[in-house]
Tab-separated table of C-alpha atoms and ligand atoms in Angstrom:
chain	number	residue	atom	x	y	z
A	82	UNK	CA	-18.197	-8.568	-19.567
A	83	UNK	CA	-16.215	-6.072	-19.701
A	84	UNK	CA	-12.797	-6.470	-21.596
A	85	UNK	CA	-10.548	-4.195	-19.422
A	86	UNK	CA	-9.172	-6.032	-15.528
A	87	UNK	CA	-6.937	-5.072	-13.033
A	88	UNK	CA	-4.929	-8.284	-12.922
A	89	UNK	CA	-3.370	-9.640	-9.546
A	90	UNK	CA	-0.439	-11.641	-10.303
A	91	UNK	CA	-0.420	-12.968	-6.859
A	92	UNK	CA	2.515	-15.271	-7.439
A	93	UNK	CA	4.916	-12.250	-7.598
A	94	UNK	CA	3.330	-11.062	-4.620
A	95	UNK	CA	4.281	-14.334	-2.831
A	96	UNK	CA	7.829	-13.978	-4.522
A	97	UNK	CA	7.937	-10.328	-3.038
A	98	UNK	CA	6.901	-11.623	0.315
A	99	UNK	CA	9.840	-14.303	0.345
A	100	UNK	CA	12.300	-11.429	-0.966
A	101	UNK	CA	11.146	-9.323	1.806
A	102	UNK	CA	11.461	-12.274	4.545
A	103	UNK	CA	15.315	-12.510	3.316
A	104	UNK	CA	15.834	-8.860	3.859
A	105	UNK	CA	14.538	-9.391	7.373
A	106	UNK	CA	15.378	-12.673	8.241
A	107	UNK	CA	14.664	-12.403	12.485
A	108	UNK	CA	11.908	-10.539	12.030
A	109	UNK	CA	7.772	-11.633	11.464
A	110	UNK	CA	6.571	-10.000	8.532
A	111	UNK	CA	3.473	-8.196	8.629
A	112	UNK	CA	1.802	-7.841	5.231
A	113	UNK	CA	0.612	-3.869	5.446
A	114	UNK	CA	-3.403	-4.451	3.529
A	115	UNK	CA	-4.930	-0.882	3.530
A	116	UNK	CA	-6.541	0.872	1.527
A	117	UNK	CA	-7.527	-2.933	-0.375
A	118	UNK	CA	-4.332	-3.690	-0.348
A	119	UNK	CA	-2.864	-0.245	-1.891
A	120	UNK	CA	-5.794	-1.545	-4.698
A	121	UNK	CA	-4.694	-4.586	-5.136
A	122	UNK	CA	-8.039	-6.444	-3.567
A	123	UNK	CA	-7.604	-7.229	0.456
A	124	UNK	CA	-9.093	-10.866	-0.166
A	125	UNK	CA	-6.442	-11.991	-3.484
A	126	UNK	CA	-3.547	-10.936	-0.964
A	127	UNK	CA	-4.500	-12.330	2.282
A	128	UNK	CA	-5.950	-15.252	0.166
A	129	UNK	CA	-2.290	-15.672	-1.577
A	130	UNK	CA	-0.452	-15.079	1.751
A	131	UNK	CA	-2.330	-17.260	4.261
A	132	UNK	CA	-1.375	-20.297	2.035
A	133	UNK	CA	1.963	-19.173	2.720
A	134	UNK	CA	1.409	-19.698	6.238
A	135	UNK	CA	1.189	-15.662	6.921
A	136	UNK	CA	-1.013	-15.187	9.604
A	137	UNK	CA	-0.862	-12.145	10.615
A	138	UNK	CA	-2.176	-8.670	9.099
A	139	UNK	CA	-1.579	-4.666	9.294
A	140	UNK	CA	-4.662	-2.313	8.350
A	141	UNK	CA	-5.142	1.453	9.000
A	142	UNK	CA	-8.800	1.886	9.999
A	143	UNK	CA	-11.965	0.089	12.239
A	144	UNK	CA	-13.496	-0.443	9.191
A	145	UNK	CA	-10.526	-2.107	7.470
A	146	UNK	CA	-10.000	-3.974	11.095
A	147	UNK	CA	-13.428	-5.071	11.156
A	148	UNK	CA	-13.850	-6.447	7.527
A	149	UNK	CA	-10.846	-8.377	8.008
A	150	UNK	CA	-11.715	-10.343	10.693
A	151	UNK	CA	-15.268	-10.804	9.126
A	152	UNK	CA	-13.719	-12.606	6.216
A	153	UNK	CA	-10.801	-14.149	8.242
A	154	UNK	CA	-12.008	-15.248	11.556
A	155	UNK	CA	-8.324	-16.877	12.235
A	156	UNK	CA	-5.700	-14.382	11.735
A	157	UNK	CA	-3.932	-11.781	14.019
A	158	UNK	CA	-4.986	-8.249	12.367
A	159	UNK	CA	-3.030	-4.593	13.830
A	160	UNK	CA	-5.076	-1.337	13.676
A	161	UNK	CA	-2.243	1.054	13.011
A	162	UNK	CA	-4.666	3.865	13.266
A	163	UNK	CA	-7.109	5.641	15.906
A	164	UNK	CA	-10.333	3.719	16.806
A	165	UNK	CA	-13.350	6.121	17.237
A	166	UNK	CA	-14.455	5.461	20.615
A	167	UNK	CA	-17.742	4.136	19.624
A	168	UNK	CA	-16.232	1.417	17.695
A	169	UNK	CA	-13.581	0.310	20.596
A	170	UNK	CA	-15.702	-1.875	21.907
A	171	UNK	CA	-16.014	-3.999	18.738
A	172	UNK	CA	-12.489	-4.256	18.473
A	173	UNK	CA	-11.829	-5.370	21.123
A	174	UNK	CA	-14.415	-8.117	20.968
A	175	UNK	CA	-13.272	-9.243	17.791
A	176	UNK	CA	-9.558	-9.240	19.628
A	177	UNK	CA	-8.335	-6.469	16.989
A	178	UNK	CA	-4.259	-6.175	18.073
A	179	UNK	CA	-4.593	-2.009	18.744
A	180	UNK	CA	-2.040	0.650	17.901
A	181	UNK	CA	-2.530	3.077	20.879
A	182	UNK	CA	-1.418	6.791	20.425
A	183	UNK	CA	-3.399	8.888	23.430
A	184	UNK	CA	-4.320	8.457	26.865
A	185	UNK	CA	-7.778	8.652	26.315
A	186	UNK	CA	-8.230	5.504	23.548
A	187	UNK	CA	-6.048	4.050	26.675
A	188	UNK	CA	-8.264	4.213	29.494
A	189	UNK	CA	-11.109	3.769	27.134
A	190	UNK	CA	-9.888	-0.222	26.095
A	191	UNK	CA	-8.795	-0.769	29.504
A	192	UNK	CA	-12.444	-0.572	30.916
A	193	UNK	CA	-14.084	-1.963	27.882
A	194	UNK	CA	-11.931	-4.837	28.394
A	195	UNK	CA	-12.760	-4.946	31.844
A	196	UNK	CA	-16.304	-4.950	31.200
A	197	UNK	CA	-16.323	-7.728	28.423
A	198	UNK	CA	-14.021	-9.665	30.992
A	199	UNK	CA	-11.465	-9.986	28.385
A	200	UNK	CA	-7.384	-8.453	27.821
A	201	UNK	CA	-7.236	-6.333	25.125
A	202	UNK	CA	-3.994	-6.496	22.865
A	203	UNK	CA	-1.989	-3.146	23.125
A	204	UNK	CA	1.087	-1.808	20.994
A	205	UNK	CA	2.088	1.267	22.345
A	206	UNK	CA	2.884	3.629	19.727
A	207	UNK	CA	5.685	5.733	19.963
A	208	UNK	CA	5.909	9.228	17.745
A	209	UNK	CA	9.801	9.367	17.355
A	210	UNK	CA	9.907	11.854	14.624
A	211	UNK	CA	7.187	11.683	11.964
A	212	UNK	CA	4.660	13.792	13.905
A	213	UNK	CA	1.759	12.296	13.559
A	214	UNK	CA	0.521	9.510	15.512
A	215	UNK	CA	1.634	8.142	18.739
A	216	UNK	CA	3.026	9.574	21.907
A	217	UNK	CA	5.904	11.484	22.057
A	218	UNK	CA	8.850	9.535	22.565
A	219	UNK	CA	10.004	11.578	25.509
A	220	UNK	CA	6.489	11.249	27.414
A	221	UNK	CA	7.705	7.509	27.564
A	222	UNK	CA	8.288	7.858	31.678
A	223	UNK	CA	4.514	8.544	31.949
A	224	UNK	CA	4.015	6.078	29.647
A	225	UNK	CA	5.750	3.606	31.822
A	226	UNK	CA	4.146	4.728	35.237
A	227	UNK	CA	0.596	4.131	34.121
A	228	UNK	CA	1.307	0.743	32.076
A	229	UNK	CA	2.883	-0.820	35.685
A	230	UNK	CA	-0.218	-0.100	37.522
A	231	UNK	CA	-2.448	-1.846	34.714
A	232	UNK	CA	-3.251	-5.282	34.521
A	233	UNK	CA	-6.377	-6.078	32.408
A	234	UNK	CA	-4.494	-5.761	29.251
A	235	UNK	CA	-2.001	-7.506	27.228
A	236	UNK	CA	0.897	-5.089	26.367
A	237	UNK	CA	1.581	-7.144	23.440
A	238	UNK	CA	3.846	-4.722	21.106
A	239	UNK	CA	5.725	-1.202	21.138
A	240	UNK	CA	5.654	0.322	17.810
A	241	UNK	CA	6.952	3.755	15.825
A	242	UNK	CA	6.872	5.028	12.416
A	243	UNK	CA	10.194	6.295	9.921
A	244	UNK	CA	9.280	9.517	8.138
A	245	UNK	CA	12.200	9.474	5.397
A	246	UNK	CA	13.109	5.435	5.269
A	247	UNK	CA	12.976	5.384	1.596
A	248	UNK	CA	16.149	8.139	1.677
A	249	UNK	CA	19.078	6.273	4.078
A	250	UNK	CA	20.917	8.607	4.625
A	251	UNK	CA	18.021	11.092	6.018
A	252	UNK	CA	19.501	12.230	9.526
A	253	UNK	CA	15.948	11.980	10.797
A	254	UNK	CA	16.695	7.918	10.320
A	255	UNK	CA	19.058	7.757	13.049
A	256	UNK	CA	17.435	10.048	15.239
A	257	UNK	CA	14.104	8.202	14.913
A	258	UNK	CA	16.310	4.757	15.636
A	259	UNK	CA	17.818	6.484	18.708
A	260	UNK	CA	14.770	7.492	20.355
A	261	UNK	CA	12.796	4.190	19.588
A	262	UNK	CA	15.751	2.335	21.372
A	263	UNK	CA	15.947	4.594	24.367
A	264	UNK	CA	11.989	3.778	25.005
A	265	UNK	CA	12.491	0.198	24.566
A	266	UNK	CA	15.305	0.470	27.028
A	267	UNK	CA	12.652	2.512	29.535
A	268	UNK	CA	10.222	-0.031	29.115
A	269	UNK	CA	13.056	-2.877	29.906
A	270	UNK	CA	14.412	-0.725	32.955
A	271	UNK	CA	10.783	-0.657	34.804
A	272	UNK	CA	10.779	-4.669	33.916
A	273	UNK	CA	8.276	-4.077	30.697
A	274	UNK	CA	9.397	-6.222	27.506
A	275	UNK	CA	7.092	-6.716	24.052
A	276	UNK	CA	6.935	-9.511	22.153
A	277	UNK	CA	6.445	-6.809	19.226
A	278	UNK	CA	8.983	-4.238	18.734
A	279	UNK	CA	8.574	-2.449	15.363
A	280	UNK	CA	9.549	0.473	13.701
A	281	UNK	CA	10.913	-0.630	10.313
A	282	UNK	CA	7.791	-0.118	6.827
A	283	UNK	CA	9.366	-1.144	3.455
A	284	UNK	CA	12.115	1.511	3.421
A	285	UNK	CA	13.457	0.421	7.027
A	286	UNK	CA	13.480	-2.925	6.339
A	287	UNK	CA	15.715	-2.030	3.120
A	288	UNK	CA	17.548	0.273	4.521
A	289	UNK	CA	18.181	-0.367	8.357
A	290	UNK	CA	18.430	-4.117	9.073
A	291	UNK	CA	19.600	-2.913	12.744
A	292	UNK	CA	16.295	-1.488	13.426
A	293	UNK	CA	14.292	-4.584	12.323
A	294	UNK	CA	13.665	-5.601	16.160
A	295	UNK	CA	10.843	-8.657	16.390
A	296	UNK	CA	8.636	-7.482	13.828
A	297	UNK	CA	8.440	-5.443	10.656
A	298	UNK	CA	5.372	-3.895	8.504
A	299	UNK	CA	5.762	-4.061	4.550
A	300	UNK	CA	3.975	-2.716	2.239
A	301	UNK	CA	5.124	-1.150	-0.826
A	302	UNK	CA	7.705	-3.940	-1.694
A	303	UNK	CA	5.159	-6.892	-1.193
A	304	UNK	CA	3.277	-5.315	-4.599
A	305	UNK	CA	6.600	-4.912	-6.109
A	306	UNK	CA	7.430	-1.357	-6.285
A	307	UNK	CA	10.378	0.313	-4.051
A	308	UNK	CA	9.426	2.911	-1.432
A	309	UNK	CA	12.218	5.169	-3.322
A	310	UNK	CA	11.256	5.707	-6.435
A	311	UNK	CA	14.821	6.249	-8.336
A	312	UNK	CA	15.922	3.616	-6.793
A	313	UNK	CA	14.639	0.299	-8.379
A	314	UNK	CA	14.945	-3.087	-6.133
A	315	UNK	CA	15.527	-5.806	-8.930
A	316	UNK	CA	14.085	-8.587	-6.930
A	317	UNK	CA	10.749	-7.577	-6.821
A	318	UNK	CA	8.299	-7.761	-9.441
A	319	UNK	CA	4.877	-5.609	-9.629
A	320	UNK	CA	1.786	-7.113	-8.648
A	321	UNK	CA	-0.306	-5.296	-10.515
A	322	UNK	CA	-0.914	-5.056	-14.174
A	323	UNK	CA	-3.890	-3.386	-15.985
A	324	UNK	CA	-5.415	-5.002	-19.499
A	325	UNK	CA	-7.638	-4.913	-21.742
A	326	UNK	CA	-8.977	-5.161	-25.354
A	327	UNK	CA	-9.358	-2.539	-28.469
A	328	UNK	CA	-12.765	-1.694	-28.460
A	329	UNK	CA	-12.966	0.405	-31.895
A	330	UNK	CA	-10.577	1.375	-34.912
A	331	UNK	CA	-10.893	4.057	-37.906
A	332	UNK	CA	-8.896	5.666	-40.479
A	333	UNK	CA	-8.600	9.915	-39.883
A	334	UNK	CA	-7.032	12.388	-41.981
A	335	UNK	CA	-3.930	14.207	-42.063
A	336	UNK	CA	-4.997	17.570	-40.063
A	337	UNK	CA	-8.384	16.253	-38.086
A	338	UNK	CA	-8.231	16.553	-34.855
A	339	UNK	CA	-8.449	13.656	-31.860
A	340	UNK	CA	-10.847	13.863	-29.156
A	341	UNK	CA	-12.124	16.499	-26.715
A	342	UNK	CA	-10.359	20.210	-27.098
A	343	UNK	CA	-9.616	19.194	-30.661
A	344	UNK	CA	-6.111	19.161	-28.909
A	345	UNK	CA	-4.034	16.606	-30.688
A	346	UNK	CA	-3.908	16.681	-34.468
A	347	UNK	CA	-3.637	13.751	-37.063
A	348	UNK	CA	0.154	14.274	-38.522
A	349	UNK	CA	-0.619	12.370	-41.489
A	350	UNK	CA	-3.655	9.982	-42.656
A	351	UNK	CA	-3.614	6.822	-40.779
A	352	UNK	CA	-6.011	4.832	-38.029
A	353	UNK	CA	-6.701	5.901	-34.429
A	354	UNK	CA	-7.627	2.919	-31.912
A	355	UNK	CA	-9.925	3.647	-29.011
A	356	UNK	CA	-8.676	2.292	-25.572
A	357	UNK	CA	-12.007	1.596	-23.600
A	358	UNK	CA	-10.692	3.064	-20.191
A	359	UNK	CA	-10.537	6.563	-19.181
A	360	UNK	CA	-10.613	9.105	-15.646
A	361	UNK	CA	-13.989	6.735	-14.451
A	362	UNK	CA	-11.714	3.795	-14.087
A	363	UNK	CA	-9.050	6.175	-12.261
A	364	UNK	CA	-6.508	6.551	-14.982
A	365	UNK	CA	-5.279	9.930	-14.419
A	366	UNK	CA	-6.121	12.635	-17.175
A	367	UNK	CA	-2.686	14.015	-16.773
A	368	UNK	CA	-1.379	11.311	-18.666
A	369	UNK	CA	-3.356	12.625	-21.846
A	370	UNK	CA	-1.413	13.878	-24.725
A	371	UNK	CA	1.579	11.866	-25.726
A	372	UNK	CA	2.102	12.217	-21.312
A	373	UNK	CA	1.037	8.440	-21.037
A	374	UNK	CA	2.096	5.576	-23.046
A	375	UNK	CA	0.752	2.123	-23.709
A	376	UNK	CA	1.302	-1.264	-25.177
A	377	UNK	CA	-0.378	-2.775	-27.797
A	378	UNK	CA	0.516	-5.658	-29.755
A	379	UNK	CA	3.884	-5.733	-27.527
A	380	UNK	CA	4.454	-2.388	-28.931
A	381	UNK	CA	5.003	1.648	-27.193
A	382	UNK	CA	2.200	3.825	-28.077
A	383	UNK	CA	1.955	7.426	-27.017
A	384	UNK	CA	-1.710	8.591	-25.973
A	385	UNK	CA	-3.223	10.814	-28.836
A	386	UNK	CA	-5.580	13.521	-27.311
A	387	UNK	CA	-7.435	13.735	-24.185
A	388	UNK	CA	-8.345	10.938	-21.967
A	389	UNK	CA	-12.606	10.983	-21.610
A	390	UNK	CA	-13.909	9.315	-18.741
A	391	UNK	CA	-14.221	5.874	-20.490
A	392	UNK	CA	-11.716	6.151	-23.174
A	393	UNK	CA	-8.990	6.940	-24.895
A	394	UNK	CA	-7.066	6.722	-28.164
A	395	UNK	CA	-3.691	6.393	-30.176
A	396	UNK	CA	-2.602	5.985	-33.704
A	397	UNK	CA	-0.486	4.673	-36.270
A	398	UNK	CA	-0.120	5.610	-39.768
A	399	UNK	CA	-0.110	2.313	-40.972
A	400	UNK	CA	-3.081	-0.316	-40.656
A	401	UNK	CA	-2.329	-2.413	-37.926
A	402	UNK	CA	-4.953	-1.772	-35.236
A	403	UNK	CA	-7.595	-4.357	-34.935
A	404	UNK	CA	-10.536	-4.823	-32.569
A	405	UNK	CA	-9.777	-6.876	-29.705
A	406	UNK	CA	-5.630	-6.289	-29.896
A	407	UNK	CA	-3.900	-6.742	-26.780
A	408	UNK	CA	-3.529	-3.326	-24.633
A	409	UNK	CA	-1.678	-3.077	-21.481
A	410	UNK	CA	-1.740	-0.082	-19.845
A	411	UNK	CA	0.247	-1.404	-16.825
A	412	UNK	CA	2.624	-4.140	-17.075
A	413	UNK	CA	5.165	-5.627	-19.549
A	414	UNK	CA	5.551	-6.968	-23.109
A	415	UNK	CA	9.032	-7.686	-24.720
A	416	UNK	CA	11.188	-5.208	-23.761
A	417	UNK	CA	8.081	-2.225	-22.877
A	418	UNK	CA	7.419	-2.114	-19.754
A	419	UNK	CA	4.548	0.826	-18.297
A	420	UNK	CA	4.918	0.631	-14.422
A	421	UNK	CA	3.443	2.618	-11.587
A	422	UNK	CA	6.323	4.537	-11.561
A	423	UNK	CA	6.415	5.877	-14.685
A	424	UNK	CA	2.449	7.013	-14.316
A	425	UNK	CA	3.888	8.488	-11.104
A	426	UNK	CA	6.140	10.387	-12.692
A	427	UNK	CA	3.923	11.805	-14.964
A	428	UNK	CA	1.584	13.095	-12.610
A	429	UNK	CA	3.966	14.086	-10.004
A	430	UNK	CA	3.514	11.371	-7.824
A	431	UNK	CA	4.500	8.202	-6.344
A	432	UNK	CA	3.684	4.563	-7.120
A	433	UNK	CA	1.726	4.447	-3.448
A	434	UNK	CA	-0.506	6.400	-5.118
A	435	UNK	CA	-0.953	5.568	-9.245
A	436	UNK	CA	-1.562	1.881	-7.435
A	437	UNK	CA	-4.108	3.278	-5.255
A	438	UNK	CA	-5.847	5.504	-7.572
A	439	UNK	CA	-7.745	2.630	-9.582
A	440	UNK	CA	-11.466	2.710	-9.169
A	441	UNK	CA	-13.797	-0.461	-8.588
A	442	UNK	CA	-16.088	0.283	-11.569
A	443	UNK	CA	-12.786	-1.462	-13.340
A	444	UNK	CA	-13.063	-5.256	-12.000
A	445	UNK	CA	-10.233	-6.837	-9.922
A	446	UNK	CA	-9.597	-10.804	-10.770
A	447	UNK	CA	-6.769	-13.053	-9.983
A	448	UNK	CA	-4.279	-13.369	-12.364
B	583	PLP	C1	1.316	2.270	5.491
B	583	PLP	C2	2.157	1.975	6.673
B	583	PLP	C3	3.195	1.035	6.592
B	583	PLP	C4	3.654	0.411	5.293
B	583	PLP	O1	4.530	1.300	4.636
B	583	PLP	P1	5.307	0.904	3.280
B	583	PLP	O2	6.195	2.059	3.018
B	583	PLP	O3	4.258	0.742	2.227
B	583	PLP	O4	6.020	-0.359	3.552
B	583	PLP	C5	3.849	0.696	7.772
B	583	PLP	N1	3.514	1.282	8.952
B	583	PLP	C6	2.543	2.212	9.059
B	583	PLP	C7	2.240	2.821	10.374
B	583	PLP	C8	1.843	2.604	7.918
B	583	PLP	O5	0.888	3.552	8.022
């Protein structure tokens, strides 16, 4: 077996969930499981949250959609994204909640429900800002017009998306708010109300409890990490954490040189530990050279040369190293901590991302 896991500490994720729930007290909470989960392993979450009574589940893709209810014949599940036409049918079938963005998707459920003798569940999606999915918010009369002369669906939700949530004070906030409000209000005039009305992700739900409406979709704070990245939320803890063993130690000399590139040379004589994980597993290459940092033993090591594709090494002057020490190259020990955020920062990015980025050739297990 192999010594190095991606651990899923899924009783912090509960603890985020119930954080979350506080922040939005009115609201249902919709558990946001792309991408695995942002790579934290679809099944451990929705496993974790369904015995919390969560029932119901946001994904961006068919595929996503469609795997879900495979392994969860129970819950609710929302497609946030565009079904290809040749999967609509499926969906539907499998009673898929859909996120529809375009007239054509539209008419296309409406008759495949027809034909399957069934009522498709519709949130209309609503573009107030972001520019990218959903229809414009001022097409919402149209909008309107064709939903009151349809009746073999169940108009189950109106939705929209915040493009800067995660910085409050973003004028686009209250414009997006504005807009999302006045359709609501178009919807109510012709005699149209939704038992879903959501527009808040993570950063709304922080950040504008007035927007909240019925429903909200979380995702970054449920794994622990806050959709701003300077600004930390102390209640929630990371979900995540990435371990593993020493494979190999050796003593080099003062002036050899440490891995590919010769790049990074011994100071003084002293061991080097290898670190069996490298850019195969997904742990970013940017991080090599004293950019990344780990813990072993509870203690801060900076990364000594170039990260390979299945390892990696540090050093210490003195003999410490053994094989099979402790190494964490995300989580916490003491008073080190090596977080998402700080491999984001490294690389430029953001901890959506460094949690995504894992590969599955490096195992997922329940922590
Ligand atoms: C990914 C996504 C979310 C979740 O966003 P977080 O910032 O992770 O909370 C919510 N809504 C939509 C439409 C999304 O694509």
């Amino acid at each position: 077996m192999r010594s190095f896991v991606k651990r899923i500490v899924t009783e912090n994720l509960v603890s985020n969930y119930y954080t979350m729930k506080k922040y939005a007290p009115r609201a249902i909470v919709v558990p946001v499981v792309k991408a695995d989960a942002y790579g934290h392993s679809t099944r451990l979450v929705v496993d974790a949250l369904l015995s919390e009574g969560v029932d119901f589940f946001a994904v961006a893709f068919s595929c996503e959609a469609l795997q879900l209810r495979k392994d969860y014949p129970q819950i609710r599940i929302l497609m946030m994204g565009i079904p290809e036409k040749e999967d609509i049918r499926l969906l539907v079938q499998e009673k898929i909640d859909l996120a529809v963005s375009d007239w054509l998707t539209f008419k296309h459920i409406i008759t495949v429900g027809k034909e399957l003798k069934c009522y498709p569940r519709i949130h209309i999606k609503v573009d107030t800002g972001i520019n990218r999915l959903g229809f414009r918010y001022d097409s919402c009369q149209q909008i309107v017009e064709f939903c009151q002369n349809i009746s073999d669906v169940e108009l189950v939700g109106i939705m929209s998306h915040f493009a800067c949530s995660d910085e409050p004070s973003h004028p686009l906030n209250r414009v997006q708010i504005a807009r999302f409000w006045k359709c609501i209000e178009i919807f109510k005039q012709a005699g149209i109300s939704f038992m879903y009305q959501h527009i808040c992700n993570s950063g709304g739900v922080l950040n504008f409890p007035e927007a909240h409406y019925s429903m909200v979709r979380i995702g970054i704070c449920l794994y622990g990490y806050s959709p701003n990245i300077n600004k930390a939320i102390s209640q929630l803890k990371p979900v995540m954490e990435i371990e593993g063993k020493l494979s190999f130690v050796k003593s080099v000399k003062e002036g050899e040189t440490v891995s590919y590139g010769a790049t990074w040379r011994v100071p003084e004589d002293g061991y080097i530990a290898v670190i069996p994980i490298g850019y195969g597993d997904g742990y970013y290459r940017l991080l090599s050279n004293g950019h990344g940092k780990v813990i072993v033993n509870g203690k801060l090591y900076s990364i000594s040369g170039r990260i390979c594709m299945d390892q990696f090494m540090i050093f210490a002057r003195d003999n410490i190293f053994s094989t099979g020490d402790r190494v964490q190259i995300l989580g916490a020990n003491g008073k080190h901590r090596v977080s998402a955020n700080d491999i984001a920062r490294v690389v430029g990015s953001i901890p959506y991302e460094t949690l995504c980025q894992f590969l599955p050739r490096l195992p997922t297990v329940k922590a």
